[in-house]
Short mmCIF file of C-alpha atoms in Angstrom, two decimals:
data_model
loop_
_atom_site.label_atom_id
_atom_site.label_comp_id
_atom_site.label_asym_id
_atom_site.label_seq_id
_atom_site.Cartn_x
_atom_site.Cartn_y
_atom_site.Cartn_z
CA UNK H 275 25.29 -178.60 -94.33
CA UNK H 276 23.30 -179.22 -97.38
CA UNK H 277 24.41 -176.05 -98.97
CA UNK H 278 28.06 -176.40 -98.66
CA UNK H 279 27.52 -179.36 -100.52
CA UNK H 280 25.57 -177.48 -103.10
CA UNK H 281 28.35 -174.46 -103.08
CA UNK H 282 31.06 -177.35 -103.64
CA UNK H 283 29.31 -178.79 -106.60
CA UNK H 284 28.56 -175.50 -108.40
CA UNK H 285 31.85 -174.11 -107.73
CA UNK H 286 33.40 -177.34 -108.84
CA UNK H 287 30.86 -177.15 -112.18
CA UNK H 288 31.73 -173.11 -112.58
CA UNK H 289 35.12 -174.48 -112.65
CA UNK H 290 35.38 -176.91 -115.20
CA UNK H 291 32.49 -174.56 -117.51
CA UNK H 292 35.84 -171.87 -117.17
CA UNK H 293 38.95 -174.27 -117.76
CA UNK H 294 36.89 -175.32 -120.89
CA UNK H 295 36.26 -171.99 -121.98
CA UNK H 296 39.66 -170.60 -121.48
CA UNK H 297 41.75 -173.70 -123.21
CA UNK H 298 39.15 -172.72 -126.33
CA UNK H 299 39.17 -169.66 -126.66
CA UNK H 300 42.69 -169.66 -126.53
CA UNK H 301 43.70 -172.71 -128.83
CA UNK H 302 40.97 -172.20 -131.68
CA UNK H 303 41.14 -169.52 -134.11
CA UNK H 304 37.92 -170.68 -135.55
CA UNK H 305 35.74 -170.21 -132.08
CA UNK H 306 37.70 -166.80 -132.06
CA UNK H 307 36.34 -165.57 -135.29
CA UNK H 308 32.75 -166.95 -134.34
CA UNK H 309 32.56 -164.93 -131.25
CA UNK H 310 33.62 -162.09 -133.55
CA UNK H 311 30.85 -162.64 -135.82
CA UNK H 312 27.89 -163.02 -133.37
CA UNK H 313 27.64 -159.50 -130.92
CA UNK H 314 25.49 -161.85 -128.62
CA UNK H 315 28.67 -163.73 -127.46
CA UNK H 316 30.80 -160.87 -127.57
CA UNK H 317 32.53 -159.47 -123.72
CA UNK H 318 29.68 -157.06 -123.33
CA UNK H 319 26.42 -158.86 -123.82
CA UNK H 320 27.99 -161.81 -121.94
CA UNK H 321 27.79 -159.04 -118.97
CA UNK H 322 24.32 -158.76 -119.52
CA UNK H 323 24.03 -162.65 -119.88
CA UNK H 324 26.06 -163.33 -116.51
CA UNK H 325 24.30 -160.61 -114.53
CA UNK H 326 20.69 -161.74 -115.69
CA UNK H 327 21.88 -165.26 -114.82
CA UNK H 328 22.68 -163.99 -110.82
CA UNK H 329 19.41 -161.78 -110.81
CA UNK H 330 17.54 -165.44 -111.41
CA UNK H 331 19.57 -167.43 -109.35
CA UNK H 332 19.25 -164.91 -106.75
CA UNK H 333 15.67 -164.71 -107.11
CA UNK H 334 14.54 -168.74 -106.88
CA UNK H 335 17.51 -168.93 -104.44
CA UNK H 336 15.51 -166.37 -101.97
CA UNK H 337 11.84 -167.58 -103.06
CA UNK H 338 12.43 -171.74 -102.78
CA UNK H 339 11.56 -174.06 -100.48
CA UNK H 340 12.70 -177.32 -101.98
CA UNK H 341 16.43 -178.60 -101.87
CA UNK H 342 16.84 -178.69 -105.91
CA UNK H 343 15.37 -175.35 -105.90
CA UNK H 344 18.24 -174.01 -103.75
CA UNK H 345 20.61 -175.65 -105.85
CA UNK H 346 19.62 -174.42 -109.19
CA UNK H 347 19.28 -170.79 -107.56
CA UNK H 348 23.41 -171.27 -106.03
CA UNK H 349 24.07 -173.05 -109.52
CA UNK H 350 22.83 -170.12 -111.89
CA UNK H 351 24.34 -167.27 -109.44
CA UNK H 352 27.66 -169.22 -109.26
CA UNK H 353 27.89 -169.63 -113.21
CA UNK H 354 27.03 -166.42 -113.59
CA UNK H 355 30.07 -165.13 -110.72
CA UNK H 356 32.62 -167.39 -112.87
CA UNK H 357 31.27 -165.69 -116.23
CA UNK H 358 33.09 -162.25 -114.98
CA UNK H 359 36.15 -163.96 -116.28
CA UNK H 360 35.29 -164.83 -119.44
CA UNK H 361 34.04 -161.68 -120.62
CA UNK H 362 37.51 -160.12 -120.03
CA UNK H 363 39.23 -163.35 -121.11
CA UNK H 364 37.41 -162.95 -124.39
CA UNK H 365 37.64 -159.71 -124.84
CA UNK H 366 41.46 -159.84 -124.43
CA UNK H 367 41.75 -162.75 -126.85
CA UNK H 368 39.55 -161.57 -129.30
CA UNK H 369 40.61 -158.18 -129.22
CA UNK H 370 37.02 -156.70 -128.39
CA UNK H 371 37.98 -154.54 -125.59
CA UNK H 372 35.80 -150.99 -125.88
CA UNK H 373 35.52 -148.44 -123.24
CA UNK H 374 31.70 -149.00 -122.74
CA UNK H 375 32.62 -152.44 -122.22
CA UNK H 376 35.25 -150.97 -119.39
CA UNK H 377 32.25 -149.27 -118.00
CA UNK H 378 29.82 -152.04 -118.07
CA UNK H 379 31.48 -154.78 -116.43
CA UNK H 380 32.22 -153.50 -113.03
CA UNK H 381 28.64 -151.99 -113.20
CA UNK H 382 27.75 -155.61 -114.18
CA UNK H 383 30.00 -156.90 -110.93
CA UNK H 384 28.14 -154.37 -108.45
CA UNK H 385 24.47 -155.37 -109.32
CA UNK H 386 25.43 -158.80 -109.44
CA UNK H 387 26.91 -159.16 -105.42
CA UNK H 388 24.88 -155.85 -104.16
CA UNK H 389 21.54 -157.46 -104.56
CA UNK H 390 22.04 -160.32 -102.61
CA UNK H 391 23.65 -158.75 -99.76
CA UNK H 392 20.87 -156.19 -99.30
CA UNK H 393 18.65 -159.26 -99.15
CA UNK H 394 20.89 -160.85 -96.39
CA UNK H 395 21.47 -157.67 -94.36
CA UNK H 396 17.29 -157.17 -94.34
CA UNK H 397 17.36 -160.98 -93.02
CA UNK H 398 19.89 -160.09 -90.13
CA UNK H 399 22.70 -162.44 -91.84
CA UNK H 400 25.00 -159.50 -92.05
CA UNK H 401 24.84 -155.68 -91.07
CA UNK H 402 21.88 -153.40 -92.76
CA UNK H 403 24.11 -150.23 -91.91
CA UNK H 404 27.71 -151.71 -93.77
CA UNK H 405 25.64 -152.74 -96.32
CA UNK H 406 24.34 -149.55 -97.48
CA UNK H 407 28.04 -147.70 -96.84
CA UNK H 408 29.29 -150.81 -99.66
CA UNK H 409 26.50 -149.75 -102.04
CA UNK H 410 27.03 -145.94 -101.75
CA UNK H 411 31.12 -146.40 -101.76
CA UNK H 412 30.37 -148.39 -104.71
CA UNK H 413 27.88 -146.31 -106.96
CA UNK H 414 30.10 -143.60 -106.08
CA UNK H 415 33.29 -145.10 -107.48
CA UNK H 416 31.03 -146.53 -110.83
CA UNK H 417 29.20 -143.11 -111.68
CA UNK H 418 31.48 -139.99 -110.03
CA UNK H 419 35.01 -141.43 -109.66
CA UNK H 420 34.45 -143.09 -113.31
CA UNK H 421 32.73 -139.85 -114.77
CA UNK H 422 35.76 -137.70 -113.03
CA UNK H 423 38.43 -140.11 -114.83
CA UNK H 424 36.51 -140.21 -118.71
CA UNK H 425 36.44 -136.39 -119.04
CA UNK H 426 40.26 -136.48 -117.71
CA UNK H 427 40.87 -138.90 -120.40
CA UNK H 428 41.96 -141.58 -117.55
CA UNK H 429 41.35 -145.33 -118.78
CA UNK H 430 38.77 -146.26 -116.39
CA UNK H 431 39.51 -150.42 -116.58
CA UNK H 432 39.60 -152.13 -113.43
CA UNK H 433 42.78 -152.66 -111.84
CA UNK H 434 44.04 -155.22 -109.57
CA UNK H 435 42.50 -153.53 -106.48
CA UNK H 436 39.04 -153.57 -108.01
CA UNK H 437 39.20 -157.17 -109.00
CA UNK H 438 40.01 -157.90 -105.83
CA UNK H 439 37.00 -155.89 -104.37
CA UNK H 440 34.66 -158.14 -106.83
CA UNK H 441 36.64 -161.89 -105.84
CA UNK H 442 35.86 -160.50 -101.95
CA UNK H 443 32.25 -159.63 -102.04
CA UNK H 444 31.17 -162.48 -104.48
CA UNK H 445 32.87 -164.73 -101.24
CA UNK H 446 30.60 -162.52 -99.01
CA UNK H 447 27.75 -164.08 -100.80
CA UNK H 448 28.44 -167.27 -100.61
CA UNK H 449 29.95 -166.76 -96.85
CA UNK H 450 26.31 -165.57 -96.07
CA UNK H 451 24.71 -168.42 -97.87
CA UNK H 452 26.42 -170.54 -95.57
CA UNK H 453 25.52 -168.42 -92.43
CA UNK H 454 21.84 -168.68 -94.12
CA UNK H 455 21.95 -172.48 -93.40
CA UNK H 456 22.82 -172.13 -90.09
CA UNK H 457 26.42 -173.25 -90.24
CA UNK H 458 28.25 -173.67 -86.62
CA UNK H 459 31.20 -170.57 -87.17
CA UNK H 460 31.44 -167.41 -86.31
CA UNK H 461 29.45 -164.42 -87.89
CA UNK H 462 32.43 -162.91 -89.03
CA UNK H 463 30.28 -161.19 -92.25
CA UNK H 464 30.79 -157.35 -90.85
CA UNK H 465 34.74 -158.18 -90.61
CA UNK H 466 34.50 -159.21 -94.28
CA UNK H 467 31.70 -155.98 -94.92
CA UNK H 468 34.64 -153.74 -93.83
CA UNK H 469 37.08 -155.82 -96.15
CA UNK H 470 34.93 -154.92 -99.00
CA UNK H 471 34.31 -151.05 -98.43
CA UNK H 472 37.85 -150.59 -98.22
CA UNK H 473 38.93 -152.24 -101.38
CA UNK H 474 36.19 -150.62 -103.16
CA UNK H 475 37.40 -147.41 -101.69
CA UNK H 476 40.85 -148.43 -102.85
CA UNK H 477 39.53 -149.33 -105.85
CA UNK H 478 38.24 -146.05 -106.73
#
């Protein structure tokens, strides 16, 4: 299962990229105030970073042949899964939570694990159908549910249901990267499809 092996060593890598991250930006001061000063490193263009990152990984992930190609493509979409942390870690820590930036990373979240599993479902990994109910539950919840709660003055910030949602379908993906390279286990992707739409309707 050359994959699981590749999944193990960018999850272990994601790991270690985060750890690192979070003992910084909570022990120096001085990386503080640099993030402060430079808007690229800021909580939301590190969105736009980590969802650009998937997008690619995603992309040479789908299009490769090669083993190292595979492995770059799970590498890049796995850094860019454990980067969903950091934005909010640094945005708590260095105080640059907005409410575009409240907006933008659950946006960020959806195109990030939607994309993927529309490209599994057309491949028969998982269910075409459930897919499309996820994406419409989901779109629904970002632009009517969200809309509804801004012009009631609601915070719109995702809660502990909708990080949940996001920690379930980014598993999804890698679940159906596994089922992509034929591992011997059940298909139990729909089970886990049906997880997801229901958090993300709790979530909204």
């Amino acid at each position: 299962m050359e994959r699981l092996v590749d999944l193990i060593i960018s999850g272990a890598l994601s790991l270690v990229f985060y750890l690192f991250l979070f003992f910084k930006i909570k022990t120096s001061l001085k990386l503080r105030s640099y993030v402060k000063e430079h808007e690229w490193l800021q909580p939301n263009w590190i969105c736009v970073w980590r969802t650009f990152m998937c997008l690619v990984g995603i992309l040479i992930y789908f299009t490769s042949q090669s083993g190292l190609s595979l492995f770059l493509g799970i590498l890049l979409f796995t850094v860019g899964a454990c980067l969903d942390a950091v934005d909010g870690l640094i945005a708590r820590e260095c105080e640059l939570i907005t409410e575009f930036g409240k907006f933008l990373d659950p946006f960020c979240d959806k195109i990030s694990y939607l994309a993927p599993l529309l490209v599994f479902s057309y491949q028969g990994v998982c269910s075409h159908g459930l897919v499309w109910w996820l994406i419409t539950v989901e779109f629904m919840g970002q632009f009517l549910v969200r809309g509804l709660l801004r012009r009631l003055k609601k915070s719109v910030a995702a809660k502990w249901v909708g990080k949940l949602k996001a920690v379930a379908c980014f598993a999804l993906v890698i679940y159906c990267v596994l089922l992509d390279d034929g591992a011997e286990f059940s298909n139990f992707s729909n089970h886990l499809l049906g997880l997801c739409i229901a958090l993300s309707i709790g979530s909204s």
